[in-house]
CSV table of C-alpha atoms in Angstrom, one decimal:
chain,number,residue,atom,x,y,z
V,1,UNK,CA,126.4,56.3,71.3
V,2,UNK,CA,126.5,60.1,72.8
V,3,UNK,CA,126.8,62.8,69.5
V,4,UNK,CA,128.6,66.1,70.7
V,5,UNK,CA,127.0,69.0,68.6
V,6,UNK,CA,128.7,71.7,70.5
V,7,UNK,CA,132.3,73.0,70.1
V,8,UNK,CA,135.1,70.3,71.3
V,9,UNK,CA,137.6,72.0,73.5
V,10,UNK,CA,141.4,71.0,73.3
V,11,UNK,CA,144.9,71.9,73.9
V,12,UNK,CA,144.8,74.0,70.0
V,13,UNK,CA,142.0,75.6,70.1
V,14,UNK,CA,141.5,76.0,73.8
V,15,UNK,CA,142.5,80.3,73.8
V,16,UNK,CA,140.5,80.3,70.8
V,17,UNK,CA,137.1,79.5,72.2
V,18,UNK,CA,138.0,81.5,75.2
V,19,UNK,CA,138.7,84.9,73.0
V,20,UNK,CA,135.3,84.5,71.2
V,21,UNK,CA,133.8,85.0,74.9
V,22,UNK,CA,135.0,88.7,73.8
V,23,UNK,CA,131.8,88.8,71.4
V,24,UNK,CA,129.8,86.3,72.5
V,25,UNK,CA,129.5,84.6,75.7
V,26,UNK,CA,130.8,80.7,76.0
V,27,UNK,CA,129.3,77.9,77.9
V,28,UNK,CA,131.5,75.1,78.9
V,29,UNK,CA,130.2,71.6,79.8
V,30,UNK,CA,133.1,69.2,81.7
V,31,UNK,CA,131.5,66.0,80.7
V,32,UNK,CA,132.6,62.1,80.2
V,33,UNK,CA,131.2,59.7,78.5
V,34,UNK,CA,131.3,57.3,81.2
V,35,UNK,CA,129.2,59.5,83.8
V,36,UNK,CA,125.4,59.7,82.5
V,37,UNK,CA,124.5,62.6,84.3
V,38,UNK,CA,127.1,64.6,82.5
V,39,UNK,CA,125.1,63.9,79.2
V,40,UNK,CA,121.9,64.9,80.3
V,41,UNK,CA,123.6,68.1,81.0
V,42,UNK,CA,124.4,68.4,77.8
V,43,UNK,CA,121.7,67.5,75.8
V,44,UNK,CA,120.1,70.4,78.0
V,45,UNK,CA,122.6,72.8,77.2
V,46,UNK,CA,122.6,71.6,73.6
V,47,UNK,CA,118.8,72.2,73.5
V,48,UNK,CA,119.5,75.7,74.7
V,49,UNK,CA,121.7,76.2,72.6
V,50,UNK,CA,119.3,76.0,69.6
V,51,UNK,CA,116.5,77.3,71.2
V,52,UNK,CA,118.8,81.2,71.8
V,53,UNK,CA,119.8,80.9,68.7
V,54,UNK,CA,123.0,82.2,68.9
V,55,UNK,CA,123.9,84.1,71.6
V,56,UNK,CA,125.7,81.9,73.8
V,57,UNK,CA,128.5,79.3,72.2
V,58,UNK,CA,128.4,76.6,73.5
V,59,UNK,CA,131.3,74.2,74.3
V,60,UNK,CA,132.7,70.7,75.3
V,61,UNK,CA,135.9,69.7,77.1
V,62,UNK,CA,135.2,65.6,77.5
V,63,UNK,CA,137.4,65.3,80.8
V,64,UNK,CA,138.2,61.6,80.1
V,65,UNK,CA,140.6,62.6,76.8
V,66,UNK,CA,141.6,66.1,78.3
V,67,UNK,CA,142.3,65.6,81.2
V,68,UNK,CA,145.2,68.4,81.0
V,69,UNK,CA,143.1,71.2,79.8
V,70,UNK,CA,140.6,70.0,82.2
V,71,UNK,CA,143.5,70.5,85.2
V,72,UNK,CA,144.3,74.1,83.8
V,73,UNK,CA,140.2,75.1,85.3
V,74,UNK,CA,140.5,73.4,88.2
V,75,UNK,CA,137.6,71.4,87.3
V,76,UNK,CA,136.8,69.1,90.7
V,77,UNK,CA,133.9,67.3,89.7
V,78,UNK,CA,131.3,66.0,86.9
V,79,UNK,CA,129.1,67.7,85.0
V,80,UNK,CA,130.5,71.3,86.1
V,81,UNK,CA,129.4,74.0,83.6
V,82,UNK,CA,130.9,77.4,83.3
V,83,UNK,CA,129.9,80.4,81.6
V,84,UNK,CA,133.2,82.9,80.2
V,85,UNK,CA,132.0,86.0,79.4
V,86,UNK,CA,134.6,88.8,77.8
V,87,UNK,CA,137.3,86.7,78.5
V,88,UNK,CA,136.8,85.7,82.0
V,89,UNK,CA,134.8,83.1,83.6
V,90,UNK,CA,131.7,84.8,84.6
V,91,UNK,CA,129.4,82.2,86.5
V,92,UNK,CA,129.1,78.4,86.4
V,93,UNK,CA,128.2,75.4,88.9
V,94,UNK,CA,128.8,71.9,89.4
V,95,UNK,CA,127.3,68.6,90.0
V,96,UNK,CA,123.8,67.6,88.0
V,97,UNK,CA,121.5,70.8,86.0
V,98,UNK,CA,118.5,70.9,85.7
V,99,UNK,CA,116.8,73.1,82.6
V,100,UNK,CA,115.7,75.7,85.3
V,101,UNK,CA,119.2,76.3,86.6
V,102,UNK,CA,121.1,76.7,83.5
V,103,UNK,CA,118.5,79.2,81.9
V,104,UNK,CA,118.7,81.2,85.3
V,105,UNK,CA,122.6,81.7,84.6
V,106,UNK,CA,122.3,82.2,81.4
V,107,UNK,CA,119.3,85.1,81.9
V,108,UNK,CA,121.8,86.8,84.5
V,109,UNK,CA,124.1,87.2,81.3
V,110,UNK,CA,122.6,87.3,78.1
V,111,UNK,CA,121.1,90.4,76.1
V,112,UNK,CA,117.0,90.7,76.8
V,113,UNK,CA,114.8,90.2,74.2
V,114,UNK,CA,114.2,93.5,74.4
V,115,UNK,CA,118.2,94.8,74.2
V,116,UNK,CA,118.6,92.3,71.2
V,117,UNK,CA,115.4,94.4,69.6
V,118,UNK,CA,117.0,97.3,70.2
V,119,UNK,CA,120.7,96.2,68.6
V,120,UNK,CA,118.8,95.5,65.7
V,121,UNK,CA,117.2,98.4,65.5
V,122,UNK,CA,119.8,100.6,65.6
V,123,UNK,CA,121.5,98.7,63.1
V,124,UNK,CA,119.5,100.0,60.9
V,125,UNK,CA,119.7,103.6,62.4
V,126,UNK,CA,123.4,103.6,61.8
V,127,UNK,CA,122.5,102.6,57.8
V,128,UNK,CA,120.7,105.7,57.2
V,129,UNK,CA,117.5,103.0,57.3
V,130,UNK,CA,115.2,105.2,59.4
V,131,UNK,CA,111.6,104.7,58.3
V,132,UNK,CA,112.6,100.5,58.9
V,133,UNK,CA,114.0,101.4,62.1
V,134,UNK,CA,111.4,104.2,63.5
V,135,UNK,CA,108.5,101.1,64.0
V,136,UNK,CA,110.3,98.7,65.7
V,137,UNK,CA,111.4,101.8,68.0
V,138,UNK,CA,108.5,103.3,69.1
V,139,UNK,CA,107.6,99.5,70.2
V,140,UNK,CA,110.4,99.0,71.9
V,141,UNK,CA,110.0,102.7,73.4
V,142,UNK,CA,106.5,101.1,74.6
V,143,UNK,CA,108.6,98.0,76.6
V,144,UNK,CA,111.1,100.4,77.3
V,145,UNK,CA,109.5,104.3,78.2
V,146,UNK,CA,112.9,105.6,80.1
V,147,UNK,CA,115.4,104.6,78.1
V,148,UNK,CA,117.2,107.3,76.7
V,149,UNK,CA,118.8,105.0,73.8
V,150,UNK,CA,115.9,104.7,72.4
V,151,UNK,CA,114.7,108.2,72.7
V,152,UNK,CA,117.5,109.6,71.0
V,153,UNK,CA,117.5,106.8,68.1
V,154,UNK,CA,113.5,107.7,67.7
V,155,UNK,CA,114.6,111.4,67.6
V,156,UNK,CA,117.3,110.5,65.2
V,157,UNK,CA,114.7,108.7,62.9
V,158,UNK,CA,112.1,111.6,63.8
V,159,UNK,CA,114.8,115.1,62.4
V,160,UNK,CA,116.1,112.6,59.7
V,161,UNK,CA,112.7,111.9,58.0
V,162,UNK,CA,111.7,115.6,58.6
V,163,UNK,CA,108.8,114.8,61.3
V,164,UNK,CA,110.7,117.8,63.3
V,165,UNK,CA,107.3,118.7,65.4
V,166,UNK,CA,107.4,115.0,67.1
V,167,UNK,CA,111.2,115.2,67.5
V,168,UNK,CA,111.6,117.7,69.3
V,169,UNK,CA,108.8,116.8,72.6
V,170,UNK,CA,111.0,113.6,72.5
V,171,UNK,CA,114.4,115.4,73.3
V,172,UNK,CA,113.1,117.5,76.1
V,173,UNK,CA,112.9,114.1,78.0
V,174,UNK,CA,115.8,113.4,77.9
V,175,UNK,CA,118.2,113.7,81.1
V,176,UNK,CA,121.0,115.9,82.2
V,177,UNK,CA,123.3,112.5,82.1
V,178,UNK,CA,122.3,111.1,78.7
V,179,UNK,CA,122.7,114.8,77.3
V,180,UNK,CA,125.9,113.7,75.3
V,181,UNK,CA,127.9,114.4,71.9
V,182,UNK,CA,124.5,112.8,70.3
V,183,UNK,CA,122.0,114.6,72.2
V,184,UNK,CA,123.3,117.9,71.2
V,185,UNK,CA,123.7,116.8,67.8
V,186,UNK,CA,120.1,116.3,67.7
V,187,UNK,CA,119.1,119.6,69.3
V,188,UNK,CA,121.7,121.2,67.1
V,189,UNK,CA,120.0,119.9,63.9
V,190,UNK,CA,116.7,120.6,65.2
V,191,UNK,CA,118.0,124.4,66.2
V,192,UNK,CA,118.4,124.6,62.5
V,193,UNK,CA,115.7,123.5,61.1
V,194,UNK,CA,113.9,125.7,63.4
V,195,UNK,CA,115.9,128.7,61.6
V,196,UNK,CA,114.9,127.8,58.2
V,197,UNK,CA,111.4,127.2,59.1
V,198,UNK,CA,111.3,130.8,60.4
V,199,UNK,CA,111.9,132.5,57.1
V,200,UNK,CA,111.0,136.1,56.4
V,201,UNK,CA,109.3,135.1,53.3
V,202,UNK,CA,106.9,132.8,56.6
V,203,UNK,CA,107.8,135.9,59.1
V,204,UNK,CA,105.9,138.6,56.8
V,205,UNK,CA,102.6,135.7,55.8
V,206,UNK,CA,102.2,135.5,59.9
V,207,UNK,CA,101.8,138.4,60.6
V,208,UNK,CA,99.3,139.5,57.6
V,209,UNK,CA,97.2,137.0,58.4
V,210,UNK,CA,97.5,137.9,62.0
V,211,UNK,CA,96.0,141.2,60.8
V,212,UNK,CA,93.8,139.5,58.7
V,213,UNK,CA,92.5,136.3,60.0
V,214,UNK,CA,89.4,135.9,57.5
V,215,UNK,CA,91.6,136.2,54.5
V,216,UNK,CA,91.2,132.3,53.4
V,217,UNK,CA,94.5,133.0,51.0
V,218,UNK,CA,96.8,134.1,53.2
V,219,UNK,CA,96.3,131.2,55.3
V,220,UNK,CA,95.7,128.7,52.7
V,221,UNK,CA,99.9,131.1,51.4
V,222,UNK,CA,101.2,129.9,54.9
V,223,UNK,CA,100.2,126.8,54.9
V,224,UNK,CA,102.2,125.5,51.5
V,225,UNK,CA,104.9,127.5,52.7
V,226,UNK,CA,104.9,125.7,56.2
V,227,UNK,CA,104.7,122.3,54.1
V,228,UNK,CA,108.1,122.8,52.5
V,229,UNK,CA,109.8,123.6,55.4
V,230,UNK,CA,108.3,120.5,57.3
V,231,UNK,CA,106.3,122.4,59.5
V,232,UNK,CA,104.1,120.1,58.8
V,233,UNK,CA,101.5,120.0,61.9
V,234,UNK,CA,100.8,123.9,61.2
V,235,UNK,CA,100.1,123.7,57.9
V,236,UNK,CA,97.3,120.8,58.3
V,237,UNK,CA,95.9,122.9,61.1
V,238,UNK,CA,95.7,125.8,58.9
V,239,UNK,CA,94.5,123.6,55.6
V,240,UNK,CA,91.6,121.5,57.8
V,241,UNK,CA,90.5,125.1,58.7
V,242,UNK,CA,90.1,126.2,55.0
V,243,UNK,CA,88.4,122.7,54.0
V,244,UNK,CA,86.1,123.0,57.1
V,245,UNK,CA,84.4,125.7,55.5
V,246,UNK,CA,85.6,125.2,51.3
V,247,UNK,CA,86.4,121.5,50.5
V,248,UNK,CA,86.6,122.4,46.9
V,249,UNK,CA,89.4,125.5,47.7
V,250,UNK,CA,92.0,126.7,45.1
V,251,UNK,CA,89.7,124.4,42.6
V,252,UNK,CA,90.7,121.5,45.1
V,253,UNK,CA,94.3,122.4,45.7
V,254,UNK,CA,94.4,122.5,49.5
V,255,UNK,CA,92.8,119.2,49.9
V,256,UNK,CA,95.4,117.8,47.4
V,257,UNK,CA,98.1,119.6,49.2
V,258,UNK,CA,96.8,118.0,53.1
V,259,UNK,CA,96.4,114.6,51.5
V,260,UNK,CA,100.1,114.9,49.8
V,261,UNK,CA,101.3,115.9,53.6
V,262,UNK,CA,99.2,113.5,54.9
V,263,UNK,CA,100.8,110.9,52.6
V,264,UNK,CA,104.3,111.9,53.4
V,265,UNK,CA,104.1,112.0,57.0
V,266,UNK,CA,103.0,107.6,56.5
V,267,UNK,CA,100.3,105.9,57.7
V,268,UNK,CA,102.0,105.3,61.2
V,269,UNK,CA,102.6,109.0,62.1
V,270,UNK,CA,99.9,110.1,64.8
V,271,UNK,CA,99.6,113.0,63.9
V,272,UNK,CA,99.1,112.5,60.6
V,273,UNK,CA,96.4,109.8,61.7
V,274,UNK,CA,94.3,112.7,64.0
V,275,UNK,CA,93.9,114.9,60.8
V,276,UNK,CA,93.6,112.0,58.6
V,277,UNK,CA,90.5,111.1,60.7
V,278,UNK,CA,89.1,115.2,60.5
V,279,UNK,CA,89.5,115.2,56.7
V,280,UNK,CA,87.9,112.0,56.2
V,281,UNK,CA,84.9,113.4,58.7
V,282,UNK,CA,84.7,116.3,56.3
V,283,UNK,CA,84.6,113.9,52.5
V,284,UNK,CA,82.2,111.4,54.2
């Protein structure tokens, strides 16, 4: 005997099932125990429901025992499959269905794998788990290179993890129509960082170094100041120049400062990767 594992619709739960489509698409299979072709469609839909793992709700309506409910849908023949979304019928078809045609219907209305991955990554961003979200978003940016939502999420993660140098060029690629409140907020944060990172002390050191470019002590002092305000790429450039001349400058403090910056930036950071290679080539 056929065992239906889908949600069975009746007069009592009909409205509730339709309302569920406001959050998750609902696929309804109209079937009858006496019609083998409807059982085949049910079996295929149940297979797809397991495969799609909650991306849609599978419901079924036995048209022999629930004739009054079936009449409300205007079903003319069996099997019939209907997809509801946002409380309204969005798609469907009558007659025998192949797995391929059912997949095509689902594809038209269900989020893509990229959209699902983005949704998961944005949950991490909302929970301020920026370090965990960033690698997922970077992977998505390769698949969705022109998606402003992905770019803004990456920029937010970079700013919140003090990777300001990477965030600025990403924000520069956001088209005018996508420069929303989130974009403006991120630009404002970046501007505040720039102001904090260009203190009078730093400006004075920059002027001194410009007047005395061979002064390694000044170069190291400025690198330390840069690192303290997360101007990491500029700090690394000064430090690698020092280490090319003297790996043990300041009793090894220059090398330690550089390694500390690289460790803070992490393994996945492309700027860190570049300078890490340069440092290792000097060390080994």
